[in-house]
PDB file of C-alpha atoms in Angstrom:
ATOM      1  CA  THR Y   1     -19.438 -13.267  -7.819  1.00 88.00           C
ATOM      2  CA  TRP Y   2     -16.036 -14.050  -9.351  1.00 88.00           C
ATOM      3  CA  ILE Y   3     -14.332 -17.146  -7.950  1.00 85.00           C
ATOM      4  CA  GLY Y   4     -11.750 -18.041 -10.597  1.00 85.00           C
ATOM      5  CA  GLY Y   5     -10.977 -18.403 -14.304  1.00 89.00           C
ATOM      6  CA  THR Y   6      -9.128 -16.457 -16.988  1.00 94.00           C
ATOM      7  CA  LEU Y   7      -9.885 -13.070 -18.524  1.00 96.00           C
ATOM      8  CA  ALA Y   8      -8.177 -12.243 -21.844  1.00 97.00           C
ATOM      9  CA  ARG Y   9     -10.437  -9.445 -23.096  1.00 98.00           C
ATOM     10  CA  THR Y  10     -11.748  -6.154 -21.658  1.00 98.00           C
ATOM     11  CA  LEU Y  11     -14.334  -6.578 -18.918  1.00 98.00           C
ATOM     12  CA  GLN Y  12     -16.099  -3.404 -17.783  1.00 98.00           C
ATOM     13  CA  ASN Y  13     -17.749  -3.618 -14.377  1.00 98.00           C
ATOM     14  CA  GLU Y  14     -20.549  -1.122 -13.748  1.00 98.00           C
ATOM     15  CA  GLY Y  15     -22.095  -3.065 -10.877  1.00 98.00           C
ATOM     16  CA  THR Y  16     -20.794  -4.823  -7.769  1.00 98.00           C
ATOM     17  CA  CYS Y  17     -18.378  -7.705  -8.226  1.00 96.00           C
ATOM     18  CA  VAL Y  18     -17.566  -9.872  -5.201  1.00 94.00           C
ATOM     19  CA  ARG Y  19     -14.306 -11.814  -5.226  1.00 88.00           C
ATOM     20  CA  ASP Y  20     -15.378 -14.734  -3.053  1.00 82.00           C
ATOM     21  CA  GLY Y  21     -14.972 -18.419  -2.285  1.00 66.00           C
ATOM     22  CA  THR Y  22     -14.915 -20.380   0.971  1.00 56.00           C
ATOM     23  CA  PRO Y  23     -12.093 -20.939   0.565  1.00 51.00           C
ATOM     24  CA  ALA Y  24     -11.161 -19.743  -2.915  1.00 50.00           C
ATOM     25  CA  LEU Y  25      -9.279 -22.622  -4.498  1.00 61.00           C
ATOM     26  CA  GLU Y  26      -8.672 -20.866  -7.798  1.00 76.00           C
ATOM     27  CA  PHE Y  27      -6.662 -17.886  -8.935  1.00 86.00           C
ATOM     28  CA  ILE Y  28      -8.238 -15.195 -11.035  1.00 92.00           C
ATOM     29  CA  ARG Y  29      -6.007 -14.789 -14.079  1.00 95.00           C
ATOM     30  CA  ILE Y  30      -6.020 -11.647 -16.229  1.00 97.00           C
ATOM     31  CA  ASP Y  31      -3.785 -12.204 -19.255  1.00 97.00           C
ATOM     32  CA  ALA Y  32      -2.833  -9.505 -21.789  1.00 96.00           C
ATOM     33  CA  PRO Y  33      -4.664  -8.019 -23.550  1.00 96.00           C
ATOM     34  CA  GLY Y  34      -7.063  -8.719 -20.724  1.00 97.00           C
ATOM     35  CA  LEU Y  35      -8.201  -5.624 -18.820  1.00 98.00           C
ATOM     36  CA  LEU Y  36     -10.593  -5.291 -15.895  1.00 98.00           C
ATOM     37  CA  VAL Y  37     -12.138  -1.803 -15.868  1.00 98.00           C
ATOM     38  CA  ASN Y  38     -13.953  -0.823 -12.694  1.00 98.00           C
ATOM     39  CA  ARG Y  39     -16.210   1.970 -13.940  1.00 98.00           C
ATOM     40  CA  PRO Y  40     -17.460   5.039 -11.997  1.00 98.00           C
ATOM     41  CA  GLY Y  41     -19.867   3.909  -9.263  1.00 98.00           C
ATOM     42  CA  ALA Y  42     -18.771   0.278  -9.535  1.00 98.00           C
ATOM     43  CA  VAL Y  43     -17.440  -1.831  -6.648  1.00 98.00           C
ATOM     44  CA  PHE Y  44     -14.923  -4.671  -6.693  1.00 97.00           C
ATOM     45  CA  ASP Y  45     -15.160  -6.259  -3.237  1.00 96.00           C
ATOM     46  CA  ILE Y  46     -12.477  -8.783  -2.175  1.00 93.00           C
ATOM     47  CA  ARG Y  47     -13.655 -11.102   0.593  1.00 89.00           C
ATOM     48  CA  VAL Y  48     -11.038 -13.867   0.384  1.00 86.00           C
ATOM     49  CA  ASP Y  49      -7.271 -14.095   0.682  1.00 86.00           C
ATOM     50  CA  HIS Y  50      -6.073 -15.323  -2.695  1.00 84.00           C
ATOM     51  CA  GLU Y  51      -4.438 -13.974  -5.846  1.00 90.00           C
ATOM     52  CA  ILE Y  52      -5.256 -12.108  -9.029  1.00 93.00           C
ATOM     53  CA  ILE Y  53      -2.416 -12.966 -11.398  1.00 95.00           C
ATOM     54  CA  GLY Y  54      -1.406 -12.576 -15.041  1.00 96.00           C
ATOM     55  CA  SER Y  55       0.129 -10.192 -17.564  1.00 96.00           C
ATOM     56  CA  GLY Y  56      -3.023  -8.067 -17.956  1.00 97.00           C
ATOM     57  CA  ALA Y  57      -4.086  -5.023 -15.968  1.00 98.00           C
ATOM     58  CA  ILE Y  58      -6.735  -3.515 -13.709  1.00 98.00           C
ATOM     59  CA  GLU Y  59      -8.052   0.033 -14.126  1.00 98.00           C
ATOM     60  CA  ASN Y  60     -10.011   1.494 -11.222  1.00 98.00           C
ATOM     61  CA  GLN Y  61     -11.617   4.618 -12.630  1.00 98.00           C
ATOM     62  CA  SER Y  62     -12.593   7.840 -10.863  1.00 97.00           C
ATOM     63  CA  GLY Y  63     -15.656   7.161  -8.702  1.00 97.00           C
ATOM     64  CA  ALA Y  64     -15.022   3.398  -8.569  1.00 98.00           C
ATOM     65  CA  THR Y  65     -14.207   1.378  -5.436  1.00 98.00           C
ATOM     66  CA  PHE Y  66     -11.724  -1.480  -5.060  1.00 98.00           C
ATOM     67  CA  VAL Y  67     -11.916  -2.764  -1.480  1.00 97.00           C
ATOM     68  CA  LYS Y  68     -10.632  -5.593   0.704  1.00 95.00           C
ATOM     69  CA  SER Y  69     -13.576  -6.021   3.096  1.00 92.00           C
ATOM     70  CA  ALA Y  70     -13.031  -9.510   4.560  1.00 83.00           C
ATOM     71  CA  ALA Y  71     -10.289 -12.075   5.049  1.00 71.00           C
ATOM     72  CA  THR Y  72     -11.478 -15.642   4.463  1.00 65.00           C
ATOM     73  CA  GLN Y  73      -8.295 -17.694   4.068  1.00 62.00           C
ATOM     74  CA  GLY Y  74      -7.761 -19.018   0.555  1.00 54.00           C
ATOM     75  CA  ASN Y  75      -4.014 -19.647   0.242  1.00 56.00           C
ATOM     76  CA  PRO Y  76      -2.360 -20.590   3.572  1.00 56.00           C
ATOM     77  CA  PHE Y  77       1.119 -20.419   1.998  1.00 59.00           C
ATOM     78  CA  ASP Y  78       0.854 -16.759   0.930  1.00 59.00           C
ATOM     79  CA  PRO Y  79      -1.810 -15.000   3.003  1.00 66.00           C
ATOM     80  CA  GLY Y  80      -3.413 -11.792   1.900  1.00 83.00           C
ATOM     81  CA  ALA Y  81      -5.401 -10.658  -1.107  1.00 90.00           C
ATOM     82  CA  ILE Y  82      -2.617 -10.363  -3.689  1.00 93.00           C
ATOM     83  CA  VAL Y  83      -2.817  -8.429  -6.966  1.00 96.00           C
ATOM     84  CA  ARG Y  84       0.006  -9.338  -9.364  1.00 95.00           C
ATOM     85  CA  CYS Y  85      -1.390  -7.383 -12.340  1.00 96.00           C
ATOM     86  CA  ALA Y  86      -0.469  -3.789 -13.134  1.00 97.00           C
ATOM     87  CA  PHE Y  87      -2.949  -1.540 -11.313  1.00 97.00           C
ATOM     88  CA  ALA Y  88      -3.994   2.006 -12.253  1.00 98.00           C
ATOM     89  CA  ASN Y  89      -6.118   3.820  -9.684  1.00 98.00           C
ATOM     90  CA  ALA Y  90      -8.136   6.979 -10.211  1.00 98.00           C
ATOM     91  CA  GLY Y  91     -10.854   5.985  -7.745  1.00 98.00           C
ATOM     92  CA  SER Y  92     -10.759   4.532  -4.235  1.00 98.00           C
ATOM     93  CA  VAL Y  93      -8.618   1.582  -3.092  1.00 98.00           C
ATOM     94  CA  SER Y  94      -8.965   0.523   0.524  1.00 97.00           C
ATOM     95  CA  SER Y  95      -8.207  -2.263   2.954  1.00 96.00           C
ATOM     96  CA  ASN Y  96     -10.664  -2.605   5.814  1.00 93.00           C
ATOM     97  CA  LEU Y  97      -9.294  -5.907   7.155  1.00 84.00           C
ATOM     98  CA  GLU Y  98      -5.809  -7.442   6.979  1.00 84.00           C
ATOM     99  CA  PHE Y  99      -3.622  -7.453   3.863  1.00 92.00           C
ATOM    100  CA  LEU Y 100      -4.231  -6.079   0.374  1.00 95.00           C
ATOM    101  CA  VAL Y 101      -0.952  -6.665  -1.487  1.00 96.00           C
ATOM    102  CA  PHE Y 102       0.193  -5.177  -4.814  1.00 96.00           C
ATOM    103  CA  ARG Y 103       2.994  -7.054  -6.598  1.00 95.00           C
ATOM    104  CA  GLY Y 104       2.595  -5.770 -10.144  1.00 94.00           C
ATOM    105  CA  GLY Y 105       3.046  -2.061  -9.555  1.00 95.00           C
ATOM    106  CA  LEU Y 106       0.485   0.649  -8.796  1.00 96.00           C
ATOM    107  CA  VAL Y 107      -0.121   4.170 -10.091  1.00 96.00           C
ATOM    108  CA  ASN Y 108      -2.324   6.406  -7.935  1.00 96.00           C
ATOM    109  CA  SER Y 109      -3.341   9.289 -10.211  1.00 96.00           C
ATOM    110  CA  VAL Y 110      -4.524  12.769  -9.261  1.00 95.00           C
ATOM    111  CA  THR Y 111      -8.083  11.697  -8.315  1.00 95.00           C
ATOM    112  CA  GLY Y 112      -6.971   8.440  -6.696  1.00 97.00           C
ATOM    113  CA  VAL Y 113      -7.438   7.684  -3.002  1.00 98.00           C
ATOM    114  CA  ILE Y 114      -5.542   4.948  -1.137  1.00 98.00           C
ATOM    115  CA  ALA Y 115      -6.989   4.256   2.327  1.00 97.00           C
ATOM    116  CA  THR Y 116      -6.431   1.874   5.221  1.00 97.00           C
ATOM    117  CA  SER Y 117      -8.732   1.283   8.178  1.00 96.00           C
ATOM    118  CA  PRO Y 118      -7.251   0.555  11.642  1.00 96.00           C
ATOM    119  CA  ASP Y 119      -7.364  -3.225  10.962  1.00 93.00           C
ATOM    120  CA  GLY Y 120      -6.252  -2.923   7.336  1.00 94.00           C
ATOM    121  CA  THR Y 121      -2.874  -3.038   5.604  1.00 95.00           C
ATOM    122  CA  ILE Y 122      -1.967  -2.089   2.047  1.00 97.00           C
ATOM    123  CA  SER Y 123       1.393  -3.537   1.059  1.00 96.00           C
ATOM    124  CA  LEU Y 124       3.331  -2.259  -1.966  1.00 96.00           C
ATOM    125  CA  GLU Y 125       5.781  -5.010  -2.749  1.00 93.00           C
ATOM    126  CA  THR Y 126       7.452  -5.753  -6.103  1.00 84.00           C
ATOM    127  CA  GLY Y 127       7.108  -3.350  -9.012  1.00 87.00           C
ATOM    128  CA  VAL Y 128       7.067   0.433  -9.146  1.00 94.00           C
ATOM    129  CA  CYS Y 129       4.397   2.267  -7.149  1.00 96.00           C
ATOM    130  CA  THR Y 130       3.757   5.969  -7.760  1.00 97.00           C
ATOM    131  CA  PHE Y 131       1.547   8.407  -5.875  1.00 97.00           C
ATOM    132  CA  ALA Y 132       1.057  11.331  -8.252  1.00 96.00           C
ATOM    133  CA  THR Y 133       0.811  14.997  -7.296  1.00 95.00           C
ATOM    134  CA  GLY Y 134      -2.714  15.734  -6.091  1.00 95.00           C
ATOM    135  CA  SER Y 135      -3.541  12.144  -5.149  1.00 97.00           C
ATOM    136  CA  THR Y 136      -4.636  11.191  -1.634  1.00 97.00           C
ATOM    137  CA  VAL Y 137      -3.510   8.740   1.054  1.00 97.00           C
ATOM    138  CA  VAL Y 138      -5.587   8.248   4.220  1.00 98.00           C
ATOM    139  CA  ASN Y 139      -3.596   5.837   6.356  1.00 98.00           C
ATOM    140  CA  ASN Y 140      -5.337   4.850   9.595  1.00 98.00           C
ATOM    141  CA  GLY Y 141      -3.940   1.311   9.518  1.00 97.00           C
ATOM    142  CA  THR Y 142      -0.634   0.321   7.889  1.00 97.00           C
ATOM    143  CA  LEU Y 143       0.847   1.336   4.559  1.00 97.00           C
ATOM    144  CA  GLU Y 144       3.895  -0.829   3.823  1.00 97.00           C
ATOM    145  CA  SER Y 145       6.477  -0.483   1.040  1.00 97.00           C
ATOM    146  CA  SER Y 146       9.153  -3.021   0.114  1.00 96.00           C
ATOM    147  CA  GLY Y 147       9.591  -2.215  -3.582  1.00 94.00           C
ATOM    148  CA  THR Y 148      10.239   1.063  -5.402  1.00 97.00           C
ATOM    149  CA  THR Y 149       7.748   3.670  -4.221  1.00 97.00           C
ATOM    150  CA  LEU Y 150       7.483   7.389  -5.015  1.00 97.00           C
ATOM    151  CA  ILE Y 151       5.272   9.715  -2.988  1.00 97.00           C
ATOM    152  CA  ASP Y 152       5.441  12.816  -5.160  1.00 96.00           C
ATOM    153  CA  SER Y 153       5.233  16.427  -4.038  1.00 95.00           C
ATOM    154  CA  GLY Y 154       1.655  17.593  -3.596  1.00 94.00           C
ATOM    155  CA  VAL Y 155       0.300  14.245  -2.366  1.00 96.00           C
ATOM    156  CA  ASN Y 156      -2.352  14.705   0.339  1.00 96.00           C
ATOM    157  CA  PHE Y 157      -1.244  12.346   3.108  1.00 97.00           C
ATOM    158  CA  SER Y 158      -3.107  12.005   6.420  1.00 97.00           C
ATOM    159  CA  GLY Y 159      -4.123   9.486   9.068  1.00 97.00           C
ATOM    160  CA  SER Y 160      -3.154   8.052  12.442  1.00 97.00           C
ATOM    161  CA  GLY Y 161      -1.582   4.834  11.160  1.00 97.00           C
ATOM    162  CA  THR Y 162       1.887   3.452  10.459  1.00 98.00           C
ATOM    163  CA  LEU Y 163       4.106   3.892   7.423  1.00 98.00           C
ATOM    164  CA  THR Y 164       6.425   0.862   7.222  1.00 98.00           C
ATOM    165  CA  ILE Y 165       9.419   0.547   4.906  1.00 97.00           C
ATOM    166  CA  SER Y 166      10.679  -3.028   4.929  1.00 96.00           C
ATOM    167  CA  GLY Y 167      12.791  -3.103   1.763  1.00 96.00           C
ATOM    168  CA  GLY Y 168      13.495  -1.392  -1.553  1.00 96.00           C
ATOM    169  CA  THR Y 169      13.525   2.398  -1.837  1.00 97.00           C
ATOM    170  CA  THR Y 170      10.746   4.756  -0.807  1.00 98.00           C
ATOM    171  CA  THR Y 171      11.110   8.371  -1.940  1.00 98.00           C
ATOM    172  CA  ILE Y 172       9.041  10.977  -0.104  1.00 98.00           C
ATOM    173  CA  GLN Y 173       8.960  14.429  -1.700  1.00 97.00           C
ATOM    174  CA  PRO Y 174       6.275  16.331   0.264  1.00 96.00           C
ATOM    175  CA  ASP Y 175       6.491  17.409   3.897  1.00 97.00           C
ATOM    176  CA  LEU Y 176       4.524  14.871   5.954  1.00 97.00           C
ATOM    177  CA  SER Y 177       3.323  14.483   9.518  1.00 97.00           C
ATOM    178  CA  LEU Y 178       3.405  10.771  10.357  1.00 98.00           C
ATOM    179  CA  ALA Y 179       2.022   9.148  13.497  1.00 98.00           C
ATOM    180  CA  THR Y 180       4.386   6.160  13.331  1.00 98.00           C
ATOM    181  CA  LEU Y 181       7.287   5.479  10.970  1.00 98.00           C
ATOM    182  CA  ARG Y 182       9.014   2.087  10.842  1.00 98.00           C
ATOM    183  CA  VAL Y 183      12.118   1.808   8.650  1.00 98.00           C
ATOM    184  CA  GLU Y 184      12.678  -1.932   9.121  1.00 97.00           C
ATOM    185  CA  GLY Y 185      14.909  -2.293   6.064  1.00 95.00           C
ATOM    186  CA  GLY Y 186      15.525  -0.740   2.688  1.00 95.00           C
ATOM    187  CA  THR Y 187      15.927   3.010   2.207  1.00 97.00           C
ATOM    188  CA  LEU Y 188      13.799   6.044   2.946  1.00 98.00           C
ATOM    189  CA  THR Y 189      14.913   9.076   0.959  1.00 98.00           C
ATOM    190  CA  GLY Y 190      13.604  12.278  -0.598  1.00 98.00           C
ATOM    191  CA  THR Y 191      13.302  16.025  -0.114  1.00 97.00           C
ATOM    192  CA  GLY Y 192      10.275  15.924   2.179  1.00 97.00           C
ATOM    193  CA  ASN Y 193      10.554  16.909   5.837  1.00 98.00           C
ATOM    194  CA  LEU Y 194       9.011  14.308   8.157  1.00 98.00           C
ATOM    195  CA  LEU Y 195       7.468  15.039  11.554  1.00 98.00           C
ATOM    196  CA  ILE Y 196       7.009  11.930  13.726  1.00 98.00           C
ATOM    197  CA  THR Y 197       4.294  12.358  16.363  1.00 98.00           C
ATOM    198  CA  SER Y 198       3.832   8.926  17.986  1.00 98.00           C
ATOM    199  CA  GLY Y 199       6.672   6.454  17.373  1.00 97.00           C
ATOM    200  CA  MET Y 200       9.576   5.458  15.138  1.00 98.00           C
ATOM    201  CA  LEU Y 201      11.866   2.508  14.459  1.00 97.00           C
ATOM    202  CA  LEU Y 202      15.040   3.160  12.489  1.00 97.00           C
ATOM    203  CA  ALA Y 203      16.653  -0.120  11.403  1.00 97.00           C
ATOM    204  CA  GLY Y 204      17.267   0.562   7.712  1.00 96.00           C
ATOM    205  CA  SER Y 205      18.690   3.505   5.768  1.00 97.00           C
ATOM    206  CA  MET Y 206      17.493   7.098   5.894  1.00 97.00           C
ATOM    207  CA  SER Y 207      18.882   9.550   3.350  1.00 97.00           C
ATOM    208  CA  GLY Y 208      17.963  12.561   1.217  1.00 97.00           C
ATOM    209  CA  SER Y 209      17.866  16.303   1.789  1.00 97.00           C
ATOM    210  CA  GLY Y 210      14.697  16.228   3.907  1.00 97.00           C
ATOM    211  CA  VAL Y 211      14.820  16.552   7.694  1.00 98.00           C
ATOM    212  CA  THR Y 212      13.234  13.981  10.022  1.00 98.00           C
ATOM    213  CA  THR Y 213      12.048  15.395  13.358  1.00 98.00           C
ATOM    214  CA  VAL Y 214      10.878  13.280  16.299  1.00 98.00           C
ATOM    215  CA  SER Y 215       8.369  15.240  18.384  1.00 98.00           C
ATOM    216  CA  PRO Y 216       8.695  15.859  22.125  1.00 98.00           C
ATOM    217  CA  GLY Y 217       7.309  13.037  24.247  1.00 97.00           C
ATOM    218  CA  VAL Y 218       7.883  10.361  21.580  1.00 98.00           C
ATOM    219  CA  THR Y 219       9.933   7.305  22.577  1.00 97.00           C
ATOM    220  CA  TRP Y 220      11.586   5.646  19.593  1.00 98.00           C
ATOM    221  CA  ASP Y 221      14.090   2.893  18.764  1.00 97.00           C
ATOM    222  CA  TRP Y 222      17.313   3.120  16.779  1.00 96.00           C
ATOM    223  CA  HIS Y 223      18.883  -0.179  15.730  1.00 95.00           C
ATOM    224  CA  GLU Y 224      21.833  -0.786  13.410  1.00 88.00           C
ATOM    225  CA  SER Y 225      21.204   1.434  10.398  1.00 91.00           C
ATOM    226  CA  SER Y 226      22.589   4.039   7.996  1.00 94.00           C
ATOM    227  CA  LEU Y 227      21.758   7.723   8.460  1.00 96.00           C
ATOM    228  CA  THR Y 228      22.816  10.269   5.810  1.00 97.00           C
ATOM    229  CA  ARG Y 229      20.198  12.968   6.399  1.00 97.00           C
ATOM    230  CA  VAL Y 230      19.410  15.330   9.268  1.00 98.00           C
ATOM    231  CA  LEU Y 231      17.576  13.646  12.152  1.00 98.00           C
ATOM    232  CA  ARG Y 232      16.366  15.960  14.922  1.00 98.00           C
ATOM    233  CA  ASN Y 233      15.472  14.210  18.151  1.00 98.00           C
ATOM    234  CA  ASP Y 234      13.159  16.059  20.516  1.00 98.00           C
ATOM    235  CA  GLY Y 235      11.939  12.817  22.117  1.00 97.00           C
ATOM    236  CA  THR Y 236      13.579   9.817  23.788  1.00 98.00           C
ATOM    237  CA  CYS Y 237      15.795   7.522  21.706  1.00 97.00           C
ATOM    238  CA  ARG Y 238      16.466   3.935  22.780  1.00 95.00           C
ATOM    239  CA  SER Y 239      19.583   2.792  20.894  1.00 91.00           C
ATOM    240  CA  GLN Y 240      20.096  -0.965  20.560  1.00 77.00           C
TER     241      GLN Y 240
END
């Protein structure tokens, strides 16, 4: 169990670490050259809404699991399990319940898997977040981007959840089928063609050479926004 304190050296986890506290009154601080390495087979299980801060980094290796499994409130002023350190993922990162927030950047490498359950949200906020070619996203909850996010060509993207863009710039290079797309702010761009099968909100900017197609039978909303790409509507648009 890890409740709080400061890490300024390399810590390799080969077991199961539970980030807990009822509520957690302390931050976990990882300061450079501090590095948390979640080794193959290891689990880092977050069960409280609080923060991991500092100038250090977290490395989730291939075969390791970094999961938000519960949501005991720790910081009422900034809810969610928040990671402010740089994060490199080659294993599995998932949110099973409420918010897992990255504010220090995230790199999802070729073996990395980012996953949300129906009640889970992974939020990519400040920093640069990159999904490398060959990496995997399984989004059955909500994947939200408000920073600078690149989904590179060759990313395996699936799921019945919602992709939300609430700020910043999200670049999508592969062709994707998305259940629900919400462009609440910021810019969606890229070369990838997007097929929307359940719902869409367009209230930000949509650009790039890719084509967005709304499937037949889908009712979607178009608010004040900027459109500089091809949008094909085969559904029902409600313009407000």
